[in-house]
PDB file of C-alpha atoms in Angstrom:
ATOM      1  CA  MET M   1      47.452  17.219   0.667  1.00  0.00           C
ATOM      2  CA  SER M   2      47.479  20.069   3.140  1.00  0.00           C
ATOM      3  CA  THR M   3      49.589  23.138   2.639  1.00  0.00           C
ATOM      4  CA  PRO M   4      51.884  24.582   5.312  1.00  0.00           C
ATOM      5  CA  ALA M   5      49.433  27.467   5.769  1.00  0.00           C
ATOM      6  CA  ALA M   6      46.619  25.004   6.514  1.00  0.00           C
ATOM      7  CA  ILE M   7      48.773  23.337   9.157  1.00  0.00           C
ATOM      8  CA  GLU M   8      49.207  26.608  11.042  1.00  0.00           C
ATOM      9  CA  VAL M   9      45.458  27.261  11.125  1.00  0.00           C
ATOM     10  CA  ARG M  10      44.684  24.029  12.973  1.00  0.00           C
ATOM     11  CA  PRO M  11      44.948  24.295  16.747  1.00  0.00           C
ATOM     12  CA  SER M  12      47.571  22.417  18.680  1.00  0.00           C
ATOM     13  CA  ALA M  13      46.308  19.459  20.619  1.00  0.00           C
ATOM     14  CA  GLN M  14      45.596  20.326  24.221  1.00  0.00           C
ATOM     15  CA  LEU M  15      47.125  18.384  27.093  1.00  0.00           C
ATOM     16  CA  PRO M  16      44.035  16.401  28.171  1.00  0.00           C
ATOM     17  CA  ARG M  17      43.740  14.968  24.638  1.00  0.00           C
ATOM     18  CA  ARG M  18      47.458  14.174  24.534  1.00  0.00           C
ATOM     19  CA  PHE M  19      47.289  12.367  27.878  1.00  0.00           C
ATOM     20  CA  ALA M  20      44.123  10.503  26.862  1.00  0.00           C
ATOM     21  CA  ALA M  21      45.816   9.322  23.658  1.00  0.00           C
ATOM     22  CA  LEU M  22      48.862   8.216  25.676  1.00  0.00           C
ATOM     23  CA  PHE M  23      46.571   6.245  27.992  1.00  0.00           C
ATOM     24  CA  TYR M  24      44.906   4.556  24.998  1.00  0.00           C
ATOM     25  CA  ASP M  25      48.320   3.739  23.508  1.00  0.00           C
ATOM     26  CA  LEU M  26      49.389   2.165  26.786  1.00  0.00           C
ATOM     27  CA  TRP M  27      47.237  -0.925  26.067  1.00  0.00           C
ATOM     28  CA  PRO M  28      48.734  -2.088  22.741  1.00  0.00           C
ATOM     29  CA  VAL M  29      52.199  -1.252  24.067  1.00  0.00           C
ATOM     30  CA  LEU M  30      51.570  -3.336  27.219  1.00  0.00           C
ATOM     31  CA  ALA M  31      50.549  -6.258  24.991  1.00  0.00           C
ATOM     32  CA  LEU M  32      53.831  -5.915  23.058  1.00  0.00           C
ATOM     33  CA  TRP M  33      55.782  -5.741  26.327  1.00  0.00           C
ATOM     34  CA  MET M  34      54.076  -8.898  27.602  1.00  0.00           C
ATOM     35  CA  LEU M  35      55.005 -10.686  24.389  1.00  0.00           C
ATOM     36  CA  VAL M  36      58.683  -9.713  24.582  1.00  0.00           C
ATOM     37  CA  SER M  37      58.754 -10.500  28.315  1.00  0.00           C
ATOM     38  CA  ALA M  38      57.325 -13.960  27.627  1.00  0.00           C
ATOM     39  CA  LEU M  39      60.043 -14.547  25.029  1.00  0.00           C
ATOM     40  CA  PHE M  40      62.726 -13.467  27.522  1.00  0.00           C
ATOM     41  CA  THR M  41      61.235 -15.747  30.187  1.00  0.00           C
ATOM     42  CA  ILE M  42      61.117 -18.717  27.812  1.00  0.00           C
ATOM     43  CA  GLY M  43      64.714 -18.044  26.760  1.00  0.00           C
ATOM     44  CA  TYR M  44      65.792 -17.725  30.389  1.00  0.00           C
ATOM     45  CA  THR M  45      64.150 -21.049  31.244  1.00  0.00           C
ATOM     46  CA  LEU M  46      65.618 -22.797  28.180  1.00  0.00           C
ATOM     47  CA  ALA M  47      69.060 -21.509  29.169  1.00  0.00           C
ATOM     48  CA  GLY M  48      68.949 -23.893  32.129  1.00  0.00           C
ATOM     49  CA  HIS M  49      67.518 -21.718  34.907  1.00  0.00           C
ATOM     50  CA  ALA M  50      64.878 -23.166  37.212  1.00  0.00           C
ATOM     51  CA  THR M  51      61.343 -22.711  35.945  1.00  0.00           C
ATOM     52  CA  ARG M  52      60.307 -20.756  39.030  1.00  0.00           C
ATOM     53  CA  GLU M  53      63.349 -18.512  39.049  1.00  0.00           C
ATOM     54  CA  ASN M  54      62.819 -14.968  37.825  1.00  0.00           C
ATOM     55  CA  ILE M  55      65.259 -12.784  35.952  1.00  0.00           C
ATOM     56  CA  HIS M  56      67.181 -11.039  38.709  1.00  0.00           C
ATOM     57  CA  PRO M  57      66.289  -7.380  39.294  1.00  0.00           C
ATOM     58  CA  PHE M  58      68.772  -4.895  37.832  1.00  0.00           C
ATOM     59  CA  SER M  59      70.765  -7.687  36.164  1.00  0.00           C
ATOM     60  CA  ALA M  60      72.164  -7.211  32.674  1.00  0.00           C
ATOM     61  CA  LEU M  61      69.385  -9.410  31.312  1.00  0.00           C
ATOM     62  CA  GLN M  62      66.696  -7.288  32.924  1.00  0.00           C
ATOM     63  CA  TRP M  63      68.275  -4.087  31.554  1.00  0.00           C
ATOM     64  CA  LEU M  64      68.275  -5.728  28.125  1.00  0.00           C
ATOM     65  CA  LEU M  65      64.591  -6.604  28.544  1.00  0.00           C
ATOM     66  CA  TRP M  66      63.775  -2.997  29.452  1.00  0.00           C
ATOM     67  CA  LEU M  67      65.745  -1.740  26.461  1.00  0.00           C
ATOM     68  CA  CYS M  68      63.897  -4.164  24.162  1.00  0.00           C
ATOM     69  CA  CYS M  69      60.549  -3.014  25.561  1.00  0.00           C
ATOM     70  CA  TRP M  70      61.488   0.656  25.067  1.00  0.00           C
ATOM     71  CA  LEU M  71      62.665  -0.017  21.499  1.00  0.00           C
ATOM     72  CA  LEU M  72      59.541  -2.038  20.671  1.00  0.00           C
ATOM     73  CA  ALA M  73      57.299   0.783  21.919  1.00  0.00           C
ATOM     74  CA  GLY M  74      59.388   3.173  19.806  1.00  0.00           C
ATOM     75  CA  VAL M  75      58.922   1.019  16.717  1.00  0.00           C
ATOM     76  CA  TYR M  76      55.158   0.990  17.358  1.00  0.00           C
ATOM     77  CA  ALA M  77      55.025   4.787  17.735  1.00  0.00           C
ATOM     78  CA  THR M  78      57.399   5.791  14.945  1.00  0.00           C
ATOM     79  CA  MET M  79      55.936   3.346  12.414  1.00  0.00           C
ATOM     80  CA  SER M  80      52.418   4.542  13.237  1.00  0.00           C
ATOM     81  CA  TRP M  81      53.430   8.192  12.896  1.00  0.00           C
ATOM     82  CA  LYS M  82      55.315   7.560   9.668  1.00  0.00           C
ATOM     83  CA  ARG M  83      52.559   5.485   8.089  1.00  0.00           C
ATOM     84  CA  GLY M  84      49.518   7.591   8.911  1.00  0.00           C
ATOM     85  CA  GLY M  85      50.472  10.365  11.310  1.00  0.00           C
ATOM     86  CA  GLN M  86      48.573   8.654  14.136  1.00  0.00           C
ATOM     87  CA  THR M  87      48.938   5.880  16.667  1.00  0.00           C
ATOM     88  CA  LEU M  88      45.912   3.814  17.678  1.00  0.00           C
ATOM     89  CA  GLY M  89      45.443   6.036  20.719  1.00  0.00           C
ATOM     90  CA  MET M  90      45.467   9.231  18.670  1.00  0.00           C
ATOM     91  CA  ARG M  91      42.633   8.159  16.342  1.00  0.00           C
ATOM     92  CA  PRO M  92      39.633   8.404  18.708  1.00  0.00           C
ATOM     93  CA  TRP M  93      40.901  11.774  19.949  1.00  0.00           C
ATOM     94  CA  HIS M  94      41.281  13.118  16.380  1.00  0.00           C
ATOM     95  CA  LEU M  95      44.973  13.902  16.815  1.00  0.00           C
ATOM     96  CA  HIS M  96      47.445  13.952  13.939  1.00  0.00           C
ATOM     97  CA  LEU M  97      51.199  14.486  13.828  1.00  0.00           C
ATOM     98  CA  ARG M  98      52.483  17.074  11.360  1.00  0.00           C
ATOM     99  CA  SER M  99      55.840  18.655  10.687  1.00  0.00           C
ATOM    100  CA  LEU M 100      56.275  22.334  11.448  1.00  0.00           C
ATOM    101  CA  SER M 101      57.705  22.893   7.964  1.00  0.00           C
ATOM    102  CA  GLY M 102      54.960  21.079   6.064  1.00  0.00           C
ATOM    103  CA  GLN M 103      57.492  18.578   4.695  1.00  0.00           C
ATOM    104  CA  PRO M 104      57.276  14.819   5.337  1.00  0.00           C
ATOM    105  CA  ILE M 105      58.644  13.882   8.759  1.00  0.00           C
ATOM    106  CA  THR M 106      61.891  11.902   8.697  1.00  0.00           C
ATOM    107  CA  ARG M 107      62.423   8.723  10.699  1.00  0.00           C
ATOM    108  CA  ALA M 108      65.245  10.470  12.578  1.00  0.00           C
ATOM    109  CA  ALA M 109      62.860  13.245  13.657  1.00  0.00           C
ATOM    110  CA  LEU M 110      60.294  10.649  14.759  1.00  0.00           C
ATOM    111  CA  TRP M 111      62.861   8.784  16.860  1.00  0.00           C
ATOM    112  CA  LYS M 112      64.041  12.096  18.328  1.00  0.00           C
ATOM    113  CA  ARG M 113      60.401  12.850  19.197  1.00  0.00           C
ATOM    114  CA  TYR M 114      60.014   9.444  20.851  1.00  0.00           C
ATOM    115  CA  ALA M 115      63.274   9.705  22.822  1.00  0.00           C
ATOM    116  CA  VAL M 116      62.596  13.247  24.079  1.00  0.00           C
ATOM    117  CA  GLY M 117      58.982  12.304  24.871  1.00  0.00           C
ATOM    118  CA  THR M 118      60.286   9.416  26.974  1.00  0.00           C
ATOM    119  CA  LEU M 119      62.680  11.740  28.794  1.00  0.00           C
ATOM    120  CA  SER M 120      59.817  14.172  29.348  1.00  0.00           C
ATOM    121  CA  LEU M 121      57.669  11.452  30.921  1.00  0.00           C
ATOM    122  CA  LEU M 122      60.574  10.371  33.139  1.00  0.00           C
ATOM    123  CA  CYS M 123      60.775  13.968  34.371  1.00  0.00           C
ATOM    124  CA  GLY M 124      57.178  13.820  35.589  1.00  0.00           C
ATOM    125  CA  GLY M 125      55.766  14.994  32.260  1.00  0.00           C
ATOM    126  CA  LEU M 126      57.647  18.285  32.454  1.00  0.00           C
ATOM    127  CA  GLY M 127      58.057  18.451  28.674  1.00  0.00           C
ATOM    128  CA  PHE M 128      54.307  18.065  28.268  1.00  0.00           C
ATOM    129  CA  TRP M 129      53.511  20.713  30.884  1.00  0.00           C
ATOM    130  CA  TRP M 130      55.865  23.021  28.988  1.00  0.00           C
ATOM    131  CA  ALA M 131      53.120  23.353  26.341  1.00  0.00           C
ATOM    132  CA  LEU M 132      51.097  25.401  28.839  1.00  0.00           C
ATOM    133  CA  ILE M 133      53.639  28.236  28.734  1.00  0.00           C
ATOM    134  CA  ASP M 134      55.008  27.793  25.195  1.00  0.00           C
ATOM    135  CA  ARG M 135      53.871  30.542  22.824  1.00  0.00           C
ATOM    136  CA  ASP M 136      52.944  27.956  20.166  1.00  0.00           C
ATOM    137  CA  ARG M 137      51.685  25.368  22.714  1.00  0.00           C
ATOM    138  CA  LEU M 138      54.432  22.940  21.694  1.00  0.00           C
ATOM    139  CA  THR M 139      55.931  20.319  23.989  1.00  0.00           C
ATOM    140  CA  TRP M 140      59.670  19.608  24.300  1.00  0.00           C
ATOM    141  CA  HIS M 141      59.407  16.710  21.870  1.00  0.00           C
ATOM    142  CA  ASP M 142      57.422  18.847  19.410  1.00  0.00           C
ATOM    143  CA  ARG M 143      60.046  21.599  19.482  1.00  0.00           C
ATOM    144  CA  LEU M 144      63.103  19.356  19.248  1.00  0.00           C
ATOM    145  CA  SER M 145      61.717  17.136  16.480  1.00  0.00           C
ATOM    146  CA  GLY M 146      60.152  19.899  14.388  1.00  0.00           C
ATOM    147  CA  THR M 147      56.679  18.409  14.727  1.00  0.00           C
ATOM    148  CA  ARG M 148      53.285  19.455  16.008  1.00  0.00           C
ATOM    149  CA  LEU M 149      50.315  17.443  17.215  1.00  0.00           C
ATOM    150  CA  VAL M 150      47.113  18.966  15.814  1.00  0.00           C
ATOM    151  CA  LYS M 151      43.450  18.316  16.489  1.00  0.00           C
ATOM    152  CA  LEU M 152      41.623  17.256  13.355  1.00  0.00           C
ATOM    153  CA  PRO M 153      38.066  18.390  12.742  1.00  0.00           C
ATOM    154  CA  LYS M 154      35.454  15.750  13.547  1.00  0.00           C
ATOM    155  CA  PRO M 155      34.255  13.934  10.441  1.00  0.00           C
ATOM    156  CA  VAL M 156      30.806  14.965   9.277  1.00  0.00           C
TER     157      VAL M 156
END
C-alpha cells in the first residue's frame, strides 16, 4: 500500500497520456452505447412503430437514450476506478487514479469526477487544458473530486 508521501512524489499524468487513455476508452464505451441503442431500437419497434422508423431527434425517448448512454459510460468509468484505479484505456499508458489525501476514493467523488470531466469535455476540454496552468497540474475534475491521475513507473 502506498503512503500519502509516495503519492506526492509520483508525477501527474501529462495531457497527451490523458487524451490517449480517453481515446482508448472510447472503444469499449462505444460498444456499450451500441448495445443500449440496440435495446432502445428493439423496444421502439416492439412498441408498434414501423421497423424502418427511427427514434425522432430531440424527442423524449432520444434524450432518455442519451442519458442512459451517459450513465452507462459513468458506470464503466467509476467501477473501473473503484475496483483497480484504472480503466482499460489507462492501463497501457500506465496511469492510475489516486486520492489527494491518500484515503480510498468514495463513489461520490468518482461520480463527481465523471460529471465534471464530462462538463470539461463539453467545454472543448477546457478543464483538461487547465492542468497546463495549475500549480499541481490538476484538471478541474481532479481538483473538484480530490483525486489525481499519476503516471506509474513502467514494470521491469
